[in-house]
Backbone as JSON, one array per atom type, in Angstrom:
{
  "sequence": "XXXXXXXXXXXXXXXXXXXXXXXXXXXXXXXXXXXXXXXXXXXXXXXXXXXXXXXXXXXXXXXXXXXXXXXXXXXXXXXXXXXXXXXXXXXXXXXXXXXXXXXXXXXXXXXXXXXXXXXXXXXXXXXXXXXXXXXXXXXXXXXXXXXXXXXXXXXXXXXXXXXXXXXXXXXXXXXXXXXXXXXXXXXXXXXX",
  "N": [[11.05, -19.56, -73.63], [13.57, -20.72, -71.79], [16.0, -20.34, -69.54], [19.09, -21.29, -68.8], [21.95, -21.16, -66.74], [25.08, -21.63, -65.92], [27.31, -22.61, -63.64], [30.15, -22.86, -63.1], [32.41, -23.77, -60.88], [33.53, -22.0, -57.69], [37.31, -21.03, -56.95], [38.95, -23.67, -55.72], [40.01, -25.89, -52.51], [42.56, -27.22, -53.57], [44.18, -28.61, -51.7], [42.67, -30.51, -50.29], [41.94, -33.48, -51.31], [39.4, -34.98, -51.38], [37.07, -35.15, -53.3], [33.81, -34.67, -53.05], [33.98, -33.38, -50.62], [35.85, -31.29, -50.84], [36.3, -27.92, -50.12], [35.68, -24.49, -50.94], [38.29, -22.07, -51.61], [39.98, -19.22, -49.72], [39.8, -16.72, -51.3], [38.43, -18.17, -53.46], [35.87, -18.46, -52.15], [34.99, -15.41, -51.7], [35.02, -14.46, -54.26], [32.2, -15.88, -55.01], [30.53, -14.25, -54.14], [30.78, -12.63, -56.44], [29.65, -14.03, -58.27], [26.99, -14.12, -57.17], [26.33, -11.18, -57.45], [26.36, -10.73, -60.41], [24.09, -12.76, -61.53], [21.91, -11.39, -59.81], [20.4, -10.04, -61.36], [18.9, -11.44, -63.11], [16.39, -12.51, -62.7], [15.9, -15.13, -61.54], [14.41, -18.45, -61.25], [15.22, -20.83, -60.48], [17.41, -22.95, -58.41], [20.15, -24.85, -58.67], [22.38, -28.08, -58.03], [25.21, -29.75, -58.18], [26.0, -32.05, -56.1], [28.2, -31.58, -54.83], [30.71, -29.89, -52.56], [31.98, -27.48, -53.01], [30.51, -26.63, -55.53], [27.9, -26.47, -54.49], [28.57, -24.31, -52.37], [29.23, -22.29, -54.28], [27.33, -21.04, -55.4], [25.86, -20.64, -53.06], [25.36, -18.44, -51.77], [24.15, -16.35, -53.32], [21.53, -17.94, -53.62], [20.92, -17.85, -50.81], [20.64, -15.68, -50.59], [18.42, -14.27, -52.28], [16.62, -15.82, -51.27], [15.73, -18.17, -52.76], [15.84, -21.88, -52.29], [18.38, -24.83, -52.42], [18.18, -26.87, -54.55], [20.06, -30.24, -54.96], [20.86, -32.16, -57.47], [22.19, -35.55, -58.05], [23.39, -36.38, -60.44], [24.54, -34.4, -61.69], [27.13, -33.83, -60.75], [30.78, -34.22, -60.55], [32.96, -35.59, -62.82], [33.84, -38.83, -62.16], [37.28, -39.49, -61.17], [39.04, -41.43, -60.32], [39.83, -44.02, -57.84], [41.98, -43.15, -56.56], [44.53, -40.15, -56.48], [45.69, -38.39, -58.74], [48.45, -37.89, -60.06], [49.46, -36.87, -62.58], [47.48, -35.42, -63.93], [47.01, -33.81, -66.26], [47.55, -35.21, -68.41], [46.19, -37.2, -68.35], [43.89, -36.28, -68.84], [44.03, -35.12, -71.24], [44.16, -37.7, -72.49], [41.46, -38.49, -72.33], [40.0, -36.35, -73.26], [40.65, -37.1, -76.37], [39.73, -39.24, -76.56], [36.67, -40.16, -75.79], [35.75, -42.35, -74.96], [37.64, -43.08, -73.2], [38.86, -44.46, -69.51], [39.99, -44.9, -66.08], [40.3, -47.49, -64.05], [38.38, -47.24, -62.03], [36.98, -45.15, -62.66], [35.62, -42.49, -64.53], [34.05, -42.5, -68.1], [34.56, -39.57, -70.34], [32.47, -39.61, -71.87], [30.21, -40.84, -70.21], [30.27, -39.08, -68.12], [28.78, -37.11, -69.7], [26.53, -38.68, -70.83], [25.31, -38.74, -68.35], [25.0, -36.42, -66.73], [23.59, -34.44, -69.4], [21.36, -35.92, -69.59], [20.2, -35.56, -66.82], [19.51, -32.44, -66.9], [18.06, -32.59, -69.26], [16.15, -33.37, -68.02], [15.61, -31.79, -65.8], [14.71, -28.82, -67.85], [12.31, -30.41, -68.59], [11.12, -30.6, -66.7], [11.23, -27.31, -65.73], [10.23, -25.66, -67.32], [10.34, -22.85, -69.42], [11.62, -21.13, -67.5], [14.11, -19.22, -65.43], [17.21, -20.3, -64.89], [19.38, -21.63, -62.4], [22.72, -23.48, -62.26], [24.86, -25.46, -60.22], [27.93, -26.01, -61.09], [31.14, -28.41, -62.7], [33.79, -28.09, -64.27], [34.94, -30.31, -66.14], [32.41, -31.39, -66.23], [30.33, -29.42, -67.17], [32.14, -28.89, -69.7], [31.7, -31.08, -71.26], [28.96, -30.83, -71.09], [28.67, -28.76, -73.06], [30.04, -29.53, -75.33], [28.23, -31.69, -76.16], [26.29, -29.84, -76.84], [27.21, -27.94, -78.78], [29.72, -29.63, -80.77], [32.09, -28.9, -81.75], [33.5, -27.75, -79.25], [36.41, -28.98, -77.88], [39.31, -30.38, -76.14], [40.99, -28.33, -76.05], [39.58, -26.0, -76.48], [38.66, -26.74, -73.71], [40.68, -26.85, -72.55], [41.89, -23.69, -72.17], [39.75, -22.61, -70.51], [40.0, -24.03, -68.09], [41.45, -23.59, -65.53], [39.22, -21.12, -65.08], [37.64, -20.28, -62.8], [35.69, -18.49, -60.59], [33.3, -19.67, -63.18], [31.0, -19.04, -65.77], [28.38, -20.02, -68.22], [25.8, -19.46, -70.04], [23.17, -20.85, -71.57], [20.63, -20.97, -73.66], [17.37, -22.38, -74.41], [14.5, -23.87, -76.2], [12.08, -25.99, -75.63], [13.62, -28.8, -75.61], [16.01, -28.23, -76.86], [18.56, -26.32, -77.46], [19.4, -23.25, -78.31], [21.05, -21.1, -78.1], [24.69, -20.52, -76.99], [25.75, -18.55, -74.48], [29.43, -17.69, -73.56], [30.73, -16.28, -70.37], [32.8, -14.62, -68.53], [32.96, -13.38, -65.64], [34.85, -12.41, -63.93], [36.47, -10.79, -65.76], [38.7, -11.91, -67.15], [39.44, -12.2, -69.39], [39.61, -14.07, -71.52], [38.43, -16.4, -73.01]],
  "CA": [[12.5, -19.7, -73.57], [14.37, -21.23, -70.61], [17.73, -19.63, -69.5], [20.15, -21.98, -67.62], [23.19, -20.52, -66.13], [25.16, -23.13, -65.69], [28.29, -21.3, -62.6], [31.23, -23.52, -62.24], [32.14, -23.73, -59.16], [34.97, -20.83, -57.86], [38.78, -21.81, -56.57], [38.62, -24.76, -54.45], [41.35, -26.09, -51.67], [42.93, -28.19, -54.35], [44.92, -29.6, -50.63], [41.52, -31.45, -49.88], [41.64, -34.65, -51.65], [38.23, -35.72, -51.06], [36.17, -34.67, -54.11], [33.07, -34.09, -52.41], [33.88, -32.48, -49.57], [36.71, -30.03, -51.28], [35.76, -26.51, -49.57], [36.33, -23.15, -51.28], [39.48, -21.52, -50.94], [39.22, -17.85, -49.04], [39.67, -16.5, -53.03], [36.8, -18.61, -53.69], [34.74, -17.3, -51.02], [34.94, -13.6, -52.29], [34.85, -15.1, -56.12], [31.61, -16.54, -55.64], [29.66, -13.15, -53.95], [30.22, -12.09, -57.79], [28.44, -14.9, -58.96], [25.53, -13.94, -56.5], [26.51, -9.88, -57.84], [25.58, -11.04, -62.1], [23.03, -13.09, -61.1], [20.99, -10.24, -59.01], [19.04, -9.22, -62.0], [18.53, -12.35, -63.71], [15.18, -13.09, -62.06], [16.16, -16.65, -61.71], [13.6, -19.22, -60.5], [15.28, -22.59, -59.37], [18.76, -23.22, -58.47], [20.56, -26.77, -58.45], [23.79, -28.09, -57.62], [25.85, -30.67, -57.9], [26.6, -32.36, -54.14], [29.77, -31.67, -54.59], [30.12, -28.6, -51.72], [32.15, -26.13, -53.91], [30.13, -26.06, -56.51], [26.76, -25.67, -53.93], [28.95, -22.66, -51.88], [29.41, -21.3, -55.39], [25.63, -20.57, -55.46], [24.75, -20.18, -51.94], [25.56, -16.58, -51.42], [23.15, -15.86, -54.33], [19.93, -18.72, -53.44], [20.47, -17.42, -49.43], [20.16, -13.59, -51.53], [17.13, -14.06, -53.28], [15.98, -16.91, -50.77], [15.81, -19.71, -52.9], [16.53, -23.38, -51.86], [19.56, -25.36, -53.71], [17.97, -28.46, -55.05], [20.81, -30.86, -54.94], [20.94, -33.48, -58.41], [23.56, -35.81, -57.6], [23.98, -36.17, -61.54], [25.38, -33.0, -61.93], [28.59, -34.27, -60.0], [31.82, -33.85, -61.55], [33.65, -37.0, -63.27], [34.88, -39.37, -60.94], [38.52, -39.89, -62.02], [39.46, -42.82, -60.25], [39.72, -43.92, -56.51], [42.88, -42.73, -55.81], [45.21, -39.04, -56.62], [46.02, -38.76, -60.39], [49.46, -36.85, -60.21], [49.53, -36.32, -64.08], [46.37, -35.33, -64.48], [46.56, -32.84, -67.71], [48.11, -36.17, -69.47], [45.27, -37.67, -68.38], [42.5, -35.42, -68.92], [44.09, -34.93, -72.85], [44.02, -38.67, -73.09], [39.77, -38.31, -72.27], [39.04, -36.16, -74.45], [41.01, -37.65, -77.57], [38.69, -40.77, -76.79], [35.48, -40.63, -75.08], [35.55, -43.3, -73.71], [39.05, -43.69, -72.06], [38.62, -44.47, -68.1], [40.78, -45.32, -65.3], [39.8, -48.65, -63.47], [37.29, -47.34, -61.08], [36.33, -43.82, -62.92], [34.32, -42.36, -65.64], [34.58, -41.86, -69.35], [33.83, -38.33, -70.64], [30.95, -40.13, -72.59], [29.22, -41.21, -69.08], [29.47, -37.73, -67.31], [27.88, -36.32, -70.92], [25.02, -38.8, -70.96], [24.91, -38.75, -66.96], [24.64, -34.52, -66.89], [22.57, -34.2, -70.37], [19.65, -36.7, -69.02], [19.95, -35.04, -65.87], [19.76, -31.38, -67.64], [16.66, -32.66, -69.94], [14.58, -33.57, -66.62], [15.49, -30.11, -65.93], [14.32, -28.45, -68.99], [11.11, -30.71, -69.04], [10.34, -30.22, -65.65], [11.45, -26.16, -65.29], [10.56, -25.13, -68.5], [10.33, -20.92, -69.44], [11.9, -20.95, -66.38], [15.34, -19.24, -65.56], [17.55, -21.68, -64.02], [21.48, -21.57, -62.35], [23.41, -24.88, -62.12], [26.3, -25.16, -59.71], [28.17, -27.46, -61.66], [32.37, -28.11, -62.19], [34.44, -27.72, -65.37], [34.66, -31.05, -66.8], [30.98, -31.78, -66.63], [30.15, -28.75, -67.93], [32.54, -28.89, -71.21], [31.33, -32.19, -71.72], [27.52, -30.33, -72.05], [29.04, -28.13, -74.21], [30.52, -30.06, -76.34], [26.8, -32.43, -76.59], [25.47, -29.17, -78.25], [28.73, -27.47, -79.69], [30.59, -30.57, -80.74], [33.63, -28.16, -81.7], [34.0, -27.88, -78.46], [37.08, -29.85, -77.32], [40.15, -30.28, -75.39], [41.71, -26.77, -76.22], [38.38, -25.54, -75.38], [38.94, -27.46, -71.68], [42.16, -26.2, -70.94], [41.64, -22.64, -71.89], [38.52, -22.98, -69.43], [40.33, -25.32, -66.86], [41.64, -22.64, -65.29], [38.63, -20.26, -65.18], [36.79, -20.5, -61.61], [34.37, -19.53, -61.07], [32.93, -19.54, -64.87], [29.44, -19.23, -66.22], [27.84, -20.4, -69.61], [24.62, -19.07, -70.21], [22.44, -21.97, -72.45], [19.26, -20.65, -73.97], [16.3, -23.64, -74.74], [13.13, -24.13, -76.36], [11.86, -27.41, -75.33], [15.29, -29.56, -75.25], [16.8, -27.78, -78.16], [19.71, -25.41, -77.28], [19.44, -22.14, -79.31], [22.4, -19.97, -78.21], [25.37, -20.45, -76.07], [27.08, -17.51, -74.04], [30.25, -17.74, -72.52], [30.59, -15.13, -69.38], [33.85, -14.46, -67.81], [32.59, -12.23, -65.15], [35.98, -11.88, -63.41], [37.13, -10.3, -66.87], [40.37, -12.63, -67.18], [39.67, -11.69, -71.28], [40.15, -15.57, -72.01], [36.85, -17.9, -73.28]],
  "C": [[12.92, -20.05, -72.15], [16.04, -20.98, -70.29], [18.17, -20.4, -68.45], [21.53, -21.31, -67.79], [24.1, -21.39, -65.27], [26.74, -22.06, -64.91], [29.07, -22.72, -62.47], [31.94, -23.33, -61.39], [33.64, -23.01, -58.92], [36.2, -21.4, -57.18], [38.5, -22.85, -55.21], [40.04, -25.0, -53.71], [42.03, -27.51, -52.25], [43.98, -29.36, -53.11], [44.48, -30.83, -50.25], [41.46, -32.02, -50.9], [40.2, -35.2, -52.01], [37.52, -34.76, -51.72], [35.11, -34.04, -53.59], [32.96, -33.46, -51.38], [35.04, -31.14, -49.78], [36.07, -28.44, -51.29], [36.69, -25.4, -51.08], [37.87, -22.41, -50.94], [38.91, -19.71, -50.25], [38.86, -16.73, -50.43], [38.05, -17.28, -53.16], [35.49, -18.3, -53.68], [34.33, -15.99, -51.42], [34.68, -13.79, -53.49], [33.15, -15.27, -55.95], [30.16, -15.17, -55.03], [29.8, -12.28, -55.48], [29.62, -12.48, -58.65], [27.15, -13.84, -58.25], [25.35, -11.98, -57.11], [25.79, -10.3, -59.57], [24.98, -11.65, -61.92], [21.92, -12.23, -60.73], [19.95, -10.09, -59.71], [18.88, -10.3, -63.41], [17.15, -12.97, -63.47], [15.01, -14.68, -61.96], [14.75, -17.28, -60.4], [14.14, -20.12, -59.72], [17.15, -22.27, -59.2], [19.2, -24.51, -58.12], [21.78, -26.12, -58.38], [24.08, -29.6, -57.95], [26.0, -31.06, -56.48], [27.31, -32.28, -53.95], [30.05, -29.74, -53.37], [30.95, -27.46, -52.02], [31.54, -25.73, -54.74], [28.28, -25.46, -55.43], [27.27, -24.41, -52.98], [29.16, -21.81, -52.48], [28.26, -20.61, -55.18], [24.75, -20.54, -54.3], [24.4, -18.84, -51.57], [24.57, -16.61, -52.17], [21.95, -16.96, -53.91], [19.77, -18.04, -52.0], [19.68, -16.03, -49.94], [19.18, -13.36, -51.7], [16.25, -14.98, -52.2], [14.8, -17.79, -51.49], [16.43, -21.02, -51.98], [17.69, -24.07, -53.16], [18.81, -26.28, -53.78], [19.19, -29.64, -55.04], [20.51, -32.35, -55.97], [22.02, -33.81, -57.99], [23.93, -36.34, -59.56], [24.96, -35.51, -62.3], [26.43, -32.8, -61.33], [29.71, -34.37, -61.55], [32.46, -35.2, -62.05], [34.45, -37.49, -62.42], [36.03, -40.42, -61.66], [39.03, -41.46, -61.26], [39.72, -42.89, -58.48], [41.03, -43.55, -55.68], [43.2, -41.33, -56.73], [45.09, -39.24, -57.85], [46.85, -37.53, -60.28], [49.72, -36.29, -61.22], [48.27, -36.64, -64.44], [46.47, -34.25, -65.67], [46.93, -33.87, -68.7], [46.44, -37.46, -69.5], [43.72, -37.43, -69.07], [43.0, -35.54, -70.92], [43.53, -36.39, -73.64], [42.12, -38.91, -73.11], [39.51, -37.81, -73.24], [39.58, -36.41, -76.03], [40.19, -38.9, -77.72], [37.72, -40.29, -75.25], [35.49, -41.16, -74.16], [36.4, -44.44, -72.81], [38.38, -43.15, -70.34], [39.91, -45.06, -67.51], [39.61, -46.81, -64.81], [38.12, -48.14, -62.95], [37.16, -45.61, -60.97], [35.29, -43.82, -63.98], [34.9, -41.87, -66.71], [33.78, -40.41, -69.84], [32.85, -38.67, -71.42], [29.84, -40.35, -71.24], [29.45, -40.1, -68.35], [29.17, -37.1, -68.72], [26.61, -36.96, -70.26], [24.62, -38.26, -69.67], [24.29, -37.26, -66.92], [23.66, -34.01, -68.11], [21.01, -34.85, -69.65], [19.63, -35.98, -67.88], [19.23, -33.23, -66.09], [18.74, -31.64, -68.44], [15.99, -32.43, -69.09], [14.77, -32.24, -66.48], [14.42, -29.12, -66.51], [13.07, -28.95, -68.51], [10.48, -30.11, -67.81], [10.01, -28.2, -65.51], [11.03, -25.38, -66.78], [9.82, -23.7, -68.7], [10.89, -20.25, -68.12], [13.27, -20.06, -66.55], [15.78, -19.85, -64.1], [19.06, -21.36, -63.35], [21.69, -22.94, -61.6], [24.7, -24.78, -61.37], [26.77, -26.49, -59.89], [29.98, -27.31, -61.78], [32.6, -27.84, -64.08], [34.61, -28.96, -66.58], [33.2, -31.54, -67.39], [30.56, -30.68, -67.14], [30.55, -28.71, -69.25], [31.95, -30.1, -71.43], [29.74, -31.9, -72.51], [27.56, -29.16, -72.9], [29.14, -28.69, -75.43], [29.43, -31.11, -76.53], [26.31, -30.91, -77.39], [26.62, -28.25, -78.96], [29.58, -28.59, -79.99], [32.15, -30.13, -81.48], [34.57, -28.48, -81.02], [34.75, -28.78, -78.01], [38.06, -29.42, -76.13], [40.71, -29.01, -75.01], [40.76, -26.34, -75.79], [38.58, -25.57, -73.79], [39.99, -26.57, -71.72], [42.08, -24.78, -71.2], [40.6, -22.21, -70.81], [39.21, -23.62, -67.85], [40.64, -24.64, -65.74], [40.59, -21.2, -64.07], [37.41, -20.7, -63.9], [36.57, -19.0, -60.61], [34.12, -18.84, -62.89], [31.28, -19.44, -64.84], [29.36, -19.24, -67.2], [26.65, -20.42, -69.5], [23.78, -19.93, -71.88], [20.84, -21.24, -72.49], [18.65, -22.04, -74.56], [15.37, -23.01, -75.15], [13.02, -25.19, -76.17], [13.39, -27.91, -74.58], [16.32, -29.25, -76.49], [17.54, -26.04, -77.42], [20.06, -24.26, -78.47], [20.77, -20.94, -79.6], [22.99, -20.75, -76.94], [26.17, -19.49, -75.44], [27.87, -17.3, -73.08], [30.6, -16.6, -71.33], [31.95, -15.38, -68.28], [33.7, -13.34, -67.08], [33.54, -11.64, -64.14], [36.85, -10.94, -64.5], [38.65, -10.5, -66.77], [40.34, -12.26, -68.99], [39.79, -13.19, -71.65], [38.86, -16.38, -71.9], [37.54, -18.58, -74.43]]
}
């Protein structure tokens, strides 16, 4: 069995613009030493990240802890919405996931961060396998690998979630087959 722990990444400085370099907020900061707190006794082997540097400060406290290294997939990046702001983004985000494979000019459709994060997330698996794993990954790319093995999972799903930073979803495997999913609200907001 292979346990991925997939930690979306905790309150960011929604001021900072610049996707990849969007720091933690000081909330954040203190948020994400309770990641590295439920984690502790997970005996986790590997840890990845997205490059995005909230979701790898989500999971540094806990890889410095245990002294692991972050691996850094740049797959496991969050959907890039388009090259500029998107001021009505919840009109946006609804219009994604009612279609797949709605994009802005010069972004991504929630079908291309699925495949992008699933193929990335097999190599995983094939490579790490009986392993336990934690992913510092964001909220869209995550529901998106939800919703590849829960296809329930939708929009209402997202925005009850959208919210929820940091988050964890605990994915059990055999091979590349997804056996259980469990949602973990370890701030106990009561809301999955």
């Amino acid at each position: 069995m292979t346990n991925v722990y997939f930690v979306r990444h905790a309150e960011p400085d929604f001021n900072i613009h610049d996707d990849i370099k969007r720091p933690l907020t000081e909330k954040g900061k203190t948020d994400a030493k309770l990641v590295s707190m439920y984690l502790r006794d997970k005996e986790i082997h590997e840890v990845f990240s997205s490059p995005f540097l909230r979701a790898i400060d989500t999971v540094k406290d806990f890889a410095d802890e245990v002294g692991l290294s972050i691996k850094i997939i740049q797959d496991f990046r969050e959907r890039r919405v388009d090259s500029v702001w998107i001021e009505d983004f919840l009109s946006f985000t609804k219009k994604q996931w009612e279609d797949f494979d709605y994009k802005l000019s010069d972004g991504e459709s929630l079908r291309e961060v699925q495949n992008r994060n699933i193929n990335a997330l097999s190599e995983v698996l094939c490579l790490y396998e009986e392993r336990n794993i934690v992913i510092g990954t964001h909220g869209t790319a995550l529901s998106t690998i939800i919703n590849y093995y829960q296809n329930t999972y939708g929009y209402n799903d997202f925005e009850k979630m959208r919210m929820l930073m940091p988050w964890i979803v605990k994915m059990q495997f055999k091979n590349n087959e997804c056996l259980n999913i469990a949602k973990i609200d370890i701030l106990n907001r009561g809301i999955l």
